[in-house]
Structures are given as structure tokens and as C-alpha cells.
Amino acid sequence: MTELEHKQDRAPVPKDWTYAPAPESTDIVSIRGRYGLFINNEWIAPSESYTTLAPRDEEPLAEIGQANEQDVASAVGAARGAFENGWSAVPGSERAKYLFRIARILQERSREFAVLESLNGGKPIKESRDVDLPLAAAHFFYYAGWADKLEYAFPNRTPKPVGVAGQIIPWNFPLLMLAWKIAPALACGNTVVLKPAETTPLTALLFCDVVRQAELPPGVINIVTGDGRTGAALVDNPGVDKIAFTGSTEVGKAIQRRLAGTGKKLTLELGGKAANIVFDDSALDQAVEGIVNGIYFNQGHVCCAGSRLFAQESIAEPLIEKLKRRLETLRVGDPLDKNTDVGAINSRMQLEKIEELVQAGKDEGAEIYQPPCVLPEKGYWFAPTVFTNVAQSYRIAQEEIFGPVLSVLTFRTPEEAVEKANNTPYGLSAGVWTEKGSRILWMVQRMRAGVVWANTFNRFDPTSPFGGYKESGFGREGGRHGLEPYLTFDE
Ligand code: NAI
Ligand code: MG
């Protein structure tokens, strides 16, 4: 029993707020020892394979196929066959039924998916359960609604499917990114070959079960696993009509170079270094919650993470104090514990990248703060981190860290905030905190970012288009805008 504290005549309260472990059971998931490639609704044995791990303790979870060029070609062939022999002629109202079915099955099986997502990716179960899964289902519901209304979405134009979409996704939101890619593609009448990230293939492979359960015709959705080589084979395959990529700016640029002159359509959703701007008239406690959600949500493995905090000088000190105090209450640990706020770093490679950039921050002269917390011995972990005294030129203010690391900078006037916030090669998102509506509008017009949140952060909705400016990529996902990359028009 926890010790109690008695104060005057008030009810006694616990002296410390340490939580007892509340682990989510993993019994609901059955992981197979080995997975094949999902082509034409069949499991195809790969010629090579690798092991996927649980980042919380480095335990091996399953053997995963490493698809080679021939495997990719047969997946693309299956998708082409399905497109030409039926799927492209299926009426929109019928396609919608499949998407509604997928959405409902995801809801029914959401606990199973959430547990698997946290096990394979390291994100806290409360996030996979309350964010990733509901949003993935919502995305399928939303695009199901568009499938029979395309001519109303684009009046006086004749929308037609593109054909075979090759889709390459990252490891930070494995199932949600799958939903962002597959739902609009199918709603528009395309077939797909999707490649999950090498460290997080398991929920995409479980999704193959959903594809069969929903009775999608063979070849409409094909999943090929493997690393960057598999992705490159998909990009280069001449049978692919469109590539949709989410990942690093470096790989995005390489893909764009390879596709130049091929006539394939392309959308890129790449990195970010978002500014979260707090004015002196904002509700500071509320802003602190937004800052924490902005950078520590999903261990900071978020392309639109609020990784640069701009505090107006007059409130910088109290804001940083409040923020540090709030960090002390974050619980870092087992992703499958329901009380965990910050889970495991996705991979050793990502952990090393975070460590390198944090070292650079210290070397360049920034001041580091980490709340006291005990990190587990096995697995990949990084404590929530705040850097103050950061200059604009420091690497930690310029480069995407993709970890739970915040760089705090200051400003005096709104003009200065705009200049500093836009001083980045990226432009995916931004946040503005102020009680003044007119200032929100003034700021939003000047931010070179695809999404600007006001008095909130990291809020997603399938009806709202998402995408970048500058080196954060091009093309939009979500909303009516998200249909366009998957359509061609006779004009
Ligand atoms: P990455 O860009 O290498 O991986 C993303 C996806 O692209 C994976 O499925 C990967 O297998 C595939 N891929 C890799 N090389 C490819 C190639 N040549 N052709 C086609 N596909 C290829 O990202 P990585 O290495 O996992 O992470 C590096 C950094 O990238 C992170 O530290 C982070 O800063 C950033 N990143 C940004 C993401 C975002 O959502 N914008 C997501 C993941 C990483
Ligand atoms: Mg890479």
C-alpha cells in the first residue's frame, strides 16, 4: 500500500504517485514464426528473410520476407491483373462496400492490432489504442464515402483511376500510414503494392488477414516486405503508375530523381522541423500540454513533431519552468503498460541518430535538461530531453532528430517569430499559441507549412488534407485533396 499524507482535515492522499504496473496482455495476438509475401491473396515464400524485433527488449518476434526484384515484379503483375480484369470496372458504390468492411473489421479487431503495433514498433499502448487504430479505421470510413462520389468531388472533369499504385511507408505509424495510402487508392479504383518499413512489418501482415476477411478480389492489395532494396525495386518497376512515399527527405529526393522522365505520378511526404510558437498572452499551462504532445507523442518519431519551441521572451522563463516540471511526470517505459507516456525508440539505428544529434547539441553549447527517470536495461530508450540556449545555427535547431528532443528558442515580436519559424528547409507543420484570434490568422498566413495548428498540436482528421512545403514534400493526403494523386483526368 502506498503511504498516505494527512493534511489538516482533508482526505488523506498518497504521498507519491508511482503507478503500479498495468501491462496489457499480449495473448490476443498470435504471431506466426515466419511470414511470406502477400500476393494475389496468397502467401508466397520469399527466397530471403530477416528477423523483426520488439524494440522494448530486442526479443525476436518473427521471420520476415525480404522481397527481391522478381517478387516485386510478381506483386506488380498481380496488381495489374486485378486492375485490368475487374477492379477498375467495379462501380464506386461496390468499392465503397469493401472499404466500409475493412473499416469495421479494423474496429472489431482494434485491440489485437494495437497490441501488435506497440510490440513491434515500441509506441505506448495508449497511443496505438486511442490514436493509431481509431484514426486508421476513420480513414477507411472516410474514403469509403468518396468512392461513389468522385464526379462530385471533381465536377466537370472525368476522374479515372491511375492504375497500379506503389506505396512505401515508414515505421513511425505503420498501420495508420497503410490506411492513409490504401484507402484513397482503392476508393479511386486503383490496385496497390505496399511496402511496410523493415522494422515494423507486423501490422501490415496482420492486415492481409483483414483483406481476406473482407473478401477483396485477389491482387487488389498486395504487401511485399523488405528493406530499401525492395522499395527501390518497386520505384523502378515499369508496371507501376504512381509512387506514394512517406519517409526521409534523403530517400524522397532519390526517388524523385529516379522517376524523372518516366511519366509515373509521385507524391512525397518527408521530414519536418516544425515550429511551435508560444506568445505571451497564451494560456501557459495549456501550451505546456501542447508542447509535450507536440514533441514527446510517439517518442518524437513524428514528421510533423513540434521539435522547435519558440517562446516569446517575456514568458520564456516561466514557460520552461512549467515544462520541466511537467516532464517529471512523464512515465517512460514498457510500451505495453497502459500508464506509459513515452515508449521505446523504434530501432537501434534511430537511437544512434538521436544520441549523435544530442551530443552535437551539447558540443555546440546548448544546455540540456532531462527529468530523472530510470530507463530499462534491455531495448532502445531515450529520456525526454529539452535543450535551452539554442542558437538557430545549431544542428539541433536545423536537423530532424525524430526523437523525444525539444530545442527551445526565443523571439520578441511576431515578425521575428515568423522569420525564425520559416528559417528551415522543411515546411510540414507549425503551431501557434495565443488568445488573440486576429494574431492566429496573421501568423497562419505567414507560416510556410502545410498544416498550422492553433492552440493545439498533432491533431489529425481524415477530412483534413496533410502535406508539405519545400523539402517536406508535395501532394496531399486526407480530405478531398487526398483523392487527386490517385486519379487522372481527360483534359
Ligand atoms: P527511410 O526514408 O530510409 O525509410 C522509409 C521507407 O523507405 C522504408 O519503408 C524504407 O524501407 C524505404 N526505403 C529506404 N530506402 C529506399 C530507397 N532507396 N527506395 C525506396 N524505398 C526506400 O527512413 P529511415 O532510414 O527509416 O529513417 C531515417 C530518418 O528519416 C529518420 O531519422 C527521420 O528523420 C526520417 N523519417 C521521416 C519520416 C516521416 O514520416 N517523414 C518517417 C521515417 C523516417
Ligand atoms: Mg533509410
Coordinates of C-alpha atoms and ligand atoms in Angstrom, one line a residue:
M1 CA 0.0 0.0 0.0
T2 CA 1.2 3.5 -0.7
E3 CA 2.0 5.7 2.2
L4 CA -0.7 8.4 2.9
E5 CA -0.2 12.0 3.6
H6 CA -2.6 13.7 6.0
K7 CA -3.2 17.5 5.7
Q8 CA -5.4 19.2 8.3
D9 CA -8.9 17.9 8.0
R10 CA -8.7 17.0 4.3
A11 CA -9.0 13.4 3.0
P12 CA -5.6 11.6 3.0
V13 CA -3.8 11.4 -0.3
P14 CA -1.0 9.1 -1.5
K15 CA 2.5 10.5 -0.8
D16 CA 4.0 9.6 -4.1
W17 CA 2.2 9.0 -7.4
T18 CA 4.2 6.0 -8.6
Y19 CA 1.9 3.8 -10.7
A20 CA 1.7 0.1 -10.2
P21 CA 2.5 -1.8 -13.5
A22 CA -0.6 -2.2 -15.7
P23 CA 0.6 -4.4 -18.5
E24 CA -1.7 -5.0 -21.5
S25 CA -1.8 -8.8 -22.2
T26 CA -0.3 -9.9 -25.5
D27 CA -2.4 -13.1 -25.5
I28 CA -4.8 -11.5 -28.0
V29 CA -2.2 -11.5 -30.7
S30 CA -0.8 -14.7 -32.3
I31 CA 2.4 -14.0 -34.2
R32 CA 3.5 -16.6 -36.7
G33 CA 7.1 -17.8 -36.7
R34 CA 7.6 -16.8 -40.3
Y35 CA 5.7 -14.7 -42.9
G36 CA 5.6 -14.8 -46.6
L37 CA 4.8 -12.0 -49.1
F38 CA 1.1 -11.3 -49.7
I39 CA 0.4 -11.5 -53.5
N40 CA -2.9 -12.3 -55.1
N41 CA -4.4 -13.0 -51.6
E42 CA -1.9 -15.9 -51.2
W43 CA 1.2 -16.2 -49.0
I44 CA 4.3 -16.6 -51.2
A45 CA 7.5 -17.9 -49.7
P46 CA 10.4 -15.4 -50.1
S47 CA 13.8 -16.5 -51.1
E48 CA 15.5 -14.5 -48.3
S49 CA 14.3 -13.3 -44.9
Y50 CA 15.3 -11.4 -41.8
T51 CA 14.2 -11.1 -38.2
T52 CA 11.9 -8.4 -36.8
L53 CA 12.4 -7.4 -33.1
A54 CA 10.4 -5.9 -30.3
P55 CA 12.3 -2.6 -29.5
R56 CA 11.3 -2.8 -25.8
D57 CA 13.6 -5.8 -25.2
E58 CA 15.1 -6.8 -28.5
E59 CA 13.3 -10.1 -28.4
P60 CA 12.9 -11.6 -31.9
L61 CA 9.2 -11.7 -33.0
A62 CA 9.1 -13.3 -36.4
E63 CA 11.0 -14.1 -39.7
I64 CA 10.0 -11.6 -42.4
G65 CA 10.5 -11.9 -46.1
Q66 CA 13.0 -9.7 -47.9
A67 CA 11.3 -9.4 -51.3
N68 CA 13.7 -9.1 -54.3
E69 CA 13.1 -7.7 -57.8
Q70 CA 11.3 -10.8 -59.1
D71 CA 9.0 -10.9 -56.0
V72 CA 8.2 -7.2 -56.5
A73 CA 7.5 -7.8 -60.2
S74 CA 5.1 -10.6 -59.4
A75 CA 3.3 -8.4 -56.9
V76 CA 3.0 -5.6 -59.5
G77 CA 1.8 -8.2 -62.1
A78 CA -0.9 -9.3 -59.6
A79 CA -2.0 -5.7 -59.1
R80 CA -2.0 -5.0 -62.8
G81 CA -4.1 -8.2 -63.5
A82 CA -6.6 -7.3 -60.8
F83 CA -6.8 -3.7 -62.1
E84 CA -7.5 -4.8 -65.7
N85 CA -9.6 -7.8 -65.1
G86 CA -12.3 -6.3 -63.0
W87 CA -11.4 -3.9 -60.2
S88 CA -11.2 -0.7 -62.4
A89 CA -14.7 -1.5 -63.6
V90 CA -16.2 -2.2 -60.2
P91 CA -18.8 0.6 -59.5
G92 CA -17.8 3.1 -56.9
S93 CA -20.7 2.0 -54.7
E94 CA -19.3 -1.5 -54.6
R95 CA -15.8 -0.4 -53.9
A96 CA -17.2 1.6 -51.0
K97 CA -18.6 -1.6 -49.5
Y98 CA -15.2 -3.2 -49.4
L99 CA -13.7 -0.1 -47.7
F100 CA -16.5 0.1 -45.2
R101 CA -15.9 -3.6 -44.4
I102 CA -12.2 -3.0 -43.8
A103 CA -13.0 -0.1 -41.5
R104 CA -15.4 -2.2 -39.5
I105 CA -13.1 -5.2 -39.2
L106 CA -10.3 -2.8 -38.0
Q107 CA -12.7 -1.5 -35.3
E108 CA -13.6 -5.1 -34.3
R109 CA -10.0 -6.2 -34.1
S110 CA -8.6 -3.0 -32.9
R111 CA -7.2 -4.3 -29.6
E112 CA -5.3 -7.1 -31.4
F113 CA -3.8 -4.5 -33.9
A114 CA -3.0 -2.0 -31.1
V115 CA -1.1 -4.6 -29.1
L116 CA 0.8 -5.8 -32.1
E117 CA 1.6 -2.2 -33.2
S118 CA 3.1 -1.4 -29.7
L119 CA 5.0 -4.7 -29.6
N120 CA 6.7 -4.3 -33.0
G121 CA 7.1 -0.5 -33.0
G122 CA 7.6 0.5 -29.4
K123 CA 4.9 3.1 -29.1
P124 CA 2.8 3.3 -25.9
I125 CA -0.3 1.1 -26.0
K126 CA -2.5 4.1 -25.0
E127 CA -1.4 5.8 -28.2
S128 CA -1.9 2.8 -30.6
R129 CA -5.2 2.1 -28.9
D130 CA -6.5 5.6 -28.8
V131 CA -4.9 7.3 -31.8
D132 CA -3.5 4.9 -34.4
L133 CA -6.3 2.4 -34.5
P134 CA -9.3 4.8 -34.4
L135 CA -7.7 7.0 -37.0
A136 CA -6.8 4.1 -39.3
A137 CA -10.5 2.9 -39.2
A138 CA -11.7 6.5 -39.6
H139 CA -9.6 6.9 -42.8
F140 CA -11.2 3.8 -44.4
F141 CA -14.7 5.0 -43.4
Y142 CA -14.0 8.5 -44.8
Y143 CA -12.7 7.3 -48.2
A144 CA -15.4 4.7 -48.4
G145 CA -17.8 7.7 -48.5
W146 CA -16.0 9.2 -51.5
A147 CA -15.8 6.1 -53.7
D148 CA -19.1 6.6 -55.4
K149 CA -18.9 10.4 -55.4
L150 CA -15.8 11.1 -57.4
E151 CA -17.6 13.0 -60.1
Y152 CA -19.0 15.3 -57.5
A153 CA -15.5 15.8 -55.9
F154 CA -14.3 16.9 -59.3
P155 CA -17.2 18.4 -61.2
N156 CA -17.0 18.8 -65.0
R157 CA -13.9 16.6 -65.1
T158 CA -13.9 12.9 -65.7
P159 CA -11.9 11.2 -62.9
K160 CA -10.3 7.9 -63.7
P161 CA -8.1 5.6 -61.7
V162 CA -4.3 5.8 -62.3
G163 CA -3.7 2.1 -62.3
V164 CA -1.2 0.3 -60.0
A165 CA 0.0 2.4 -57.1
G166 CA 3.3 1.5 -55.4
Q167 CA 3.3 2.7 -51.8
I168 CA 6.3 2.9 -49.5
I169 CA 5.7 3.7 -45.8
P170 CA 7.7 4.4 -42.7
W171 CA 7.9 2.8 -39.2
N172 CA 6.5 5.6 -37.0
F173 CA 2.8 5.0 -37.7
P174 CA 2.9 1.6 -39.5
L175 CA -0.9 0.8 -39.7
L176 CA -2.0 4.4 -39.9
M177 CA 0.3 5.1 -42.9
L178 CA -1.0 2.0 -44.5
A179 CA -4.5 3.3 -44.1
W180 CA -3.5 6.8 -45.5
K181 CA -2.1 5.1 -48.6
I182 CA -4.5 2.2 -49.3
A183 CA -7.9 3.9 -48.5
P184 CA -7.8 6.7 -51.1
A185 CA -6.1 4.5 -53.7
L186 CA -8.9 1.9 -53.5
A187 CA -11.6 4.5 -53.3
C188 CA -10.4 5.8 -56.7
G189 CA -10.4 2.4 -58.3
N190 CA -6.6 1.6 -58.2
T191 CA -4.9 -1.5 -57.1
V192 CA -1.8 -1.4 -54.8
V193 CA 1.5 -2.9 -53.9
L194 CA 2.5 -1.6 -50.5
K195 CA 5.9 -2.0 -48.8
P196 CA 5.9 -1.5 -45.0
A197 CA 9.1 -0.3 -43.2
E198 CA 11.6 -3.1 -42.5
T199 CA 11.4 -2.6 -38.7
T200 CA 7.6 -2.6 -38.4
P201 CA 6.1 -5.1 -40.9
L202 CA 3.7 -7.0 -38.5
T203 CA 0.6 -4.9 -38.5
A204 CA 0.7 -4.7 -42.3
L205 CA 1.0 -8.5 -42.4
L206 CA -1.9 -8.9 -40.0
F207 CA -3.9 -6.5 -42.3
C208 CA -3.6 -9.2 -45.0
D209 CA -5.9 -11.2 -42.8
V210 CA -8.4 -8.4 -43.0
V211 CA -8.1 -8.2 -46.7
R212 CA -9.1 -11.9 -46.9
Q213 CA -11.8 -11.4 -44.3
A214 CA -13.3 -8.5 -46.3
E215 CA -13.2 -10.7 -49.4
L216 CA -11.3 -8.3 -51.6
P217 CA -10.6 -9.8 -55.0
P218 CA -7.1 -11.3 -55.3
G219 CA -4.5 -8.8 -56.4
V220 CA -6.2 -5.6 -55.3
I221 CA -4.0 -5.2 -52.3
N222 CA -0.5 -6.8 -52.3
I223 CA 2.0 -6.4 -49.4
V224 CA 5.7 -7.0 -50.0
T225 CA 8.1 -6.7 -47.1
G226 CA 11.8 -5.9 -47.1
D227 CA 14.2 -3.0 -46.7
G228 CA 15.2 -0.1 -49.0
R229 CA 16.2 -2.5 -51.8
T230 CA 12.6 -3.7 -52.0
G231 CA 11.4 -0.1 -52.0
A232 CA 13.8 0.7 -54.8
A233 CA 12.6 -2.3 -56.9
L234 CA 9.0 -1.0 -56.5
V235 CA 10.0 2.5 -57.6
D236 CA 11.9 1.2 -60.6
N237 CA 9.3 -1.4 -61.7
P238 CA 7.8 -0.2 -65.1
G239 CA 4.4 -1.7 -64.3
V240 CA 3.8 0.9 -61.5
D241 CA 1.8 4.0 -62.5
K242 CA 2.2 6.0 -59.3
I243 CA 4.5 6.1 -56.3
A244 CA 3.4 7.4 -52.9
F245 CA 6.2 7.7 -50.4
T246 CA 6.5 8.7 -46.8
G247 CA 9.9 8.7 -45.1
S248 CA 13.2 10.6 -45.1
T249 CA 13.9 13.6 -47.3
E250 CA 17.1 11.9 -48.5
V251 CA 15.2 8.8 -49.9
G252 CA 12.4 11.1 -51.2
K253 CA 14.9 13.1 -53.2
A254 CA 16.5 9.9 -54.6
I255 CA 13.1 8.6 -55.6
Q256 CA 12.2 11.8 -57.4
R257 CA 15.5 11.7 -59.3
R258 CA 14.8 8.1 -60.4
L259 CA 11.3 8.9 -61.5
A260 CA 12.2 11.9 -63.6
G261 CA 11.1 11.4 -67.2
T262 CA 9.3 8.1 -66.5
G263 CA 5.8 9.6 -66.5
K264 CA 5.0 7.9 -63.2
K265 CA 3.0 10.1 -60.8
L266 CA 4.6 10.9 -57.5
T267 CA 3.7 12.2 -54.0
L268 CA 6.3 12.7 -51.2
E269 CA 5.6 13.2 -47.5
L270 CA 9.0 13.8 -46.0
G271 CA 10.7 15.2 -42.9
G272 CA 10.0 18.3 -40.8
K273 CA 11.3 20.6 -38.2
A274 CA 8.1 22.3 -37.0
A275 CA 8.0 25.5 -35.0
N276 CA 5.6 25.6 -32.0
I277 CA 5.2 29.3 -31.3
V278 CA 4.0 30.4 -27.8
F279 CA 3.0 34.1 -27.4
D280 CA 3.0 35.9 -24.1
D281 CA -0.8 36.1 -24.0
S282 CA -1.4 32.4 -24.3
A283 CA -2.7 30.1 -21.6
L284 CA 0.7 28.7 -20.5
D285 CA -0.5 25.5 -18.8
Q286 CA -2.5 24.6 -21.9
A287 CA 0.5 25.5 -24.1
V288 CA 2.7 23.2 -22.0
E289 CA 0.3 20.3 -22.7
G290 CA 0.5 21.1 -26.4
I291 CA 4.3 21.3 -26.3
V292 CA 4.5 17.9 -24.6
N293 CA 2.1 16.4 -27.0
G294 CA 3.9 18.0 -29.9
I295 CA 7.3 16.5 -29.2
Y296 CA 7.0 13.5 -26.8
F297 CA 4.0 11.9 -28.5
N298 CA 5.2 8.7 -30.2
Q299 CA 8.8 9.3 -28.8
G300 CA 9.0 12.3 -31.2
H301 CA 9.0 9.9 -34.1
V302 CA 6.6 12.2 -35.9
C303 CA 7.3 14.0 -39.2
C304 CA 5.2 17.0 -38.0
A305 CA 6.5 17.0 -34.4
G306 CA 6.9 20.4 -32.8
S307 CA 10.6 20.0 -32.4
R308 CA 11.4 23.7 -32.2
L309 CA 9.7 25.6 -29.4
F310 CA 9.7 29.4 -29.9
A311 CA 8.9 31.1 -26.6
Q312 CA 8.2 34.9 -26.5
E313 CA 11.0 36.3 -24.4
S314 CA 8.7 37.8 -21.7
I315 CA 7.3 34.4 -20.8
A316 CA 10.2 32.1 -21.8
E317 CA 11.4 31.6 -18.2
P318 CA 8.1 30.6 -16.6
L319 CA 7.2 28.5 -19.6
I320 CA 10.4 26.5 -19.4
E321 CA 10.0 26.0 -15.7
K322 CA 6.4 24.7 -16.1
L323 CA 7.6 22.5 -19.0
K324 CA 10.4 21.0 -16.9
R325 CA 8.0 20.3 -14.0
R326 CA 5.6 18.6 -16.4
L327 CA 8.4 16.4 -17.9
E328 CA 9.0 15.0 -14.4
T329 CA 5.5 13.4 -14.5
L330 CA 6.1 11.6 -17.9
R331 CA 6.3 7.9 -17.4
V332 CA 8.9 6.3 -19.7
G333 CA 8.9 2.5 -20.0
D334 CA 7.2 -0.6 -21.3
P335 CA 5.1 0.3 -24.4
L336 CA 2.6 -2.3 -23.4
D337 CA 1.9 -0.7 -20.0
K338 CA -1.3 1.3 -20.0
N339 CA 0.3 4.0 -17.9
T340 CA 3.3 4.6 -20.2
D341 CA 3.6 8.0 -21.8
V342 CA 6.9 7.6 -23.6
G343 CA 7.7 4.1 -25.0
A344 CA 10.7 2.6 -26.7
I345 CA 12.8 4.1 -29.6
N346 CA 11.9 2.2 -32.7
S347 CA 15.3 0.8 -33.6
R348 CA 19.0 0.8 -32.7
M349 CA 19.7 2.8 -35.8
Q350 CA 17.3 5.6 -34.8
L351 CA 18.6 5.6 -31.2
E352 CA 22.1 6.1 -32.5
K353 CA 20.9 9.0 -34.7
I354 CA 19.2 10.7 -31.7
E355 CA 22.3 10.1 -29.5
E356 CA 24.6 11.6 -32.1
L357 CA 22.4 14.8 -32.5
V358 CA 22.0 15.2 -28.8
Q359 CA 25.8 15.0 -28.4
A360 CA 26.1 17.7 -31.1
G361 CA 23.7 19.9 -29.2
K362 CA 25.9 19.6 -26.1
D363 CA 29.1 20.2 -28.0
E364 CA 27.7 23.3 -29.7
G365 CA 26.9 24.8 -26.4
A366 CA 23.2 24.3 -25.7
E367 CA 22.0 23.5 -22.2
I368 CA 20.4 20.1 -21.7
Y369 CA 17.7 19.0 -19.3
Q370 CA 16.4 15.5 -18.7
P371 CA 14.0 14.6 -15.9
P372 CA 15.1 11.9 -13.5
C373 CA 13.9 8.6 -14.9
V374 CA 15.1 5.0 -14.8
L375 CA 15.4 3.5 -18.3
P376 CA 15.0 -0.3 -18.8
E377 CA 18.3 -2.1 -19.4
K378 CA 17.3 -4.1 -22.5
G379 CA 15.8 -2.5 -25.5
Y380 CA 16.2 1.0 -27.1
W381 CA 15.4 4.0 -24.8
F382 CA 15.9 7.7 -24.7
A383 CA 14.8 10.1 -21.9
P384 CA 12.6 13.1 -22.8
T385 CA 15.0 15.9 -23.4
V386 CA 14.9 19.7 -23.5
F387 CA 17.6 21.9 -24.9
T388 CA 17.7 25.6 -23.9
N389 CA 20.2 28.3 -25.0
V390 CA 19.9 27.0 -28.6
A391 CA 21.1 29.2 -31.5
Q392 CA 19.4 29.0 -34.9
S393 CA 22.6 27.6 -36.4
Y394 CA 22.9 24.6 -34.2
R395 CA 22.3 21.2 -35.7
I396 CA 19.6 20.5 -33.1
A397 CA 17.7 23.6 -34.4
Q398 CA 18.2 22.7 -38.1
E399 CA 18.1 18.9 -38.5
E400 CA 15.2 16.5 -37.9
I401 CA 16.1 14.5 -34.8
F402 CA 13.0 12.3 -34.9
G403 CA 13.2 11.6 -31.2
P404 CA 12.0 13.0 -27.8
V405 CA 14.2 16.0 -28.0
L406 CA 13.0 19.6 -27.9
S407 CA 15.0 22.7 -28.8
V408 CA 13.9 25.9 -27.2
L409 CA 14.5 29.2 -28.9
T410 CA 13.1 32.7 -28.1
F411 CA 11.7 35.7 -30.0
R412 CA 10.4 39.2 -29.2
T413 CA 8.0 40.2 -31.9
P414 CA 5.5 38.3 -34.2
E415 CA 7.7 39.3 -37.2
E416 CA 10.7 37.8 -35.6
A417 CA 8.7 34.6 -34.8
V418 CA 7.7 34.3 -38.4
E419 CA 11.2 34.7 -39.8
K420 CA 12.8 32.3 -37.4
A421 CA 10.0 29.7 -37.8
N422 CA 10.3 29.7 -41.5
N423 CA 14.1 29.6 -41.4
T424 CA 14.2 25.8 -42.2
P425 CA 14.4 23.8 -45.4
Y426 CA 11.3 22.0 -44.2
G427 CA 7.6 23.1 -44.1
L428 CA 5.3 20.4 -42.9
S429 CA 3.5 21.9 -39.8
A430 CA 3.6 24.6 -37.2
G431 CA 1.8 25.6 -34.0
V432 CA 0.6 29.0 -32.8
W433 CA -0.4 29.6 -29.2
T434 CA -2.2 32.9 -28.4
E435 CA -5.5 34.0 -27.1
K436 CA -5.9 36.6 -29.9
G437 CA -7.8 35.3 -32.9
S438 CA -6.5 38.0 -35.2
R439 CA -2.9 37.1 -34.4
I440 CA -3.7 33.5 -35.2
L441 CA -4.9 34.5 -38.7
W442 CA -1.9 36.8 -39.1
M443 CA 0.5 34.1 -38.3
V444 CA -1.2 31.3 -40.3
Q445 CA -1.0 33.4 -43.5
R446 CA 2.8 33.8 -43.0
M447 CA 3.8 30.3 -42.0
R448 CA 5.3 28.3 -44.8
A449 CA 3.9 25.0 -43.6
G450 CA 1.2 22.6 -44.8
V451 CA -0.6 22.4 -41.5
V452 CA -0.8 25.1 -38.9
W453 CA -2.5 24.3 -35.6
A454 CA -3.8 27.0 -33.3
N455 CA -3.9 26.3 -29.6
T456 CA -3.5 22.6 -30.2
F457 CA -0.9 20.3 -31.8
N458 CA -0.7 17.0 -33.6
R459 CA -4.4 16.9 -34.2
F460 CA -5.4 14.6 -37.2
D461 CA -8.6 14.1 -39.0
P462 CA -9.2 12.1 -42.2
T463 CA -11.2 15.0 -43.7
S464 CA -8.3 17.4 -43.4
P465 CA -5.5 17.5 -46.0
F466 CA -2.0 16.9 -44.8
G467 CA 1.3 17.5 -46.6
G468 CA 4.3 19.7 -47.0
Y469 CA 6.1 22.7 -48.5
K470 CA 9.7 22.8 -49.6
E471 CA 11.8 19.8 -48.5
S472 CA 8.8 18.3 -46.6
G473 CA 7.5 17.1 -49.9
F474 CA 4.5 17.6 -52.2
G475 CA 1.0 16.2 -52.6
R476 CA -1.7 16.0 -50.0
E477 CA -3.1 13.0 -48.1
G478 CA -6.5 13.2 -46.4
G479 CA -9.6 15.1 -47.4
R480 CA -10.8 15.6 -50.9
H481 CA -7.3 16.7 -51.9
G482 CA -6.1 13.2 -51.0
L483 CA -8.1 11.7 -53.9
E484 CA -6.3 13.7 -56.6
P485 CA -3.0 11.9 -56.6
Y486 CA -4.8 8.6 -57.3
L487 CA -6.8 10.0 -60.3
T488 CA -6.2 11.1 -63.9
F489 CA -8.4 13.4 -65.9
D490 CA -9.1 13.5 -69.6
E491 CA -8.4 17.2 -70.2
Ligands
NAI1 P1 13.8 5.9 -44.9 O1 13.3 7.0 -45.7 O2 15.1 5.2 -45.3 O3 12.6 4.8 -44.8 C1 11.3 5.0 -45.1 C2 10.8 3.9 -46.1 O4 11.5 4.0 -47.3 C3 11.0 2.5 -45.6 O5 10.0 1.6 -45.9 C4 12.3 2.1 -46.3 O6 12.5 0.7 -46.4 C5 12.1 2.7 -47.6 N1 13.3 3.0 -48.4 C6 14.6 3.2 -47.9 N2 15.5 3.4 -49.0 C7 14.7 3.3 -50.1 C8 15.0 3.5 -51.5 N3 16.2 3.8 -51.9 N4 14.0 3.4 -52.4 C9 12.7 3.2 -52.0 N5 12.4 3.0 -50.7 C10 13.4 3.1 -49.8 O7 13.9 6.4 -43.4 P2 14.8 5.7 -42.2 O8 16.1 5.4 -42.7 O9 14.0 4.7 -41.6 O10 14.9 6.9 -41.2 C11 15.9 8.0 -41.3 C12 15.3 9.3 -41.0 O11 14.3 9.7 -41.8 C13 14.7 9.4 -39.6 O12 15.6 9.6 -38.6 C14 13.7 10.5 -39.8 O13 14.4 11.7 -39.6 C15 13.3 10.4 -41.2 N6 12.0 9.8 -41.3 C16 10.9 10.6 -41.6 C17 9.6 10.0 -41.6 C18 8.4 10.8 -41.9 O14 7.3 10.4 -41.5 N7 8.5 11.9 -42.6 C19 9.4 8.6 -41.4 C20 10.6 7.8 -41.2 C21 11.9 8.4 -41.2
MG2 MG 17.0 4.9 -44.5

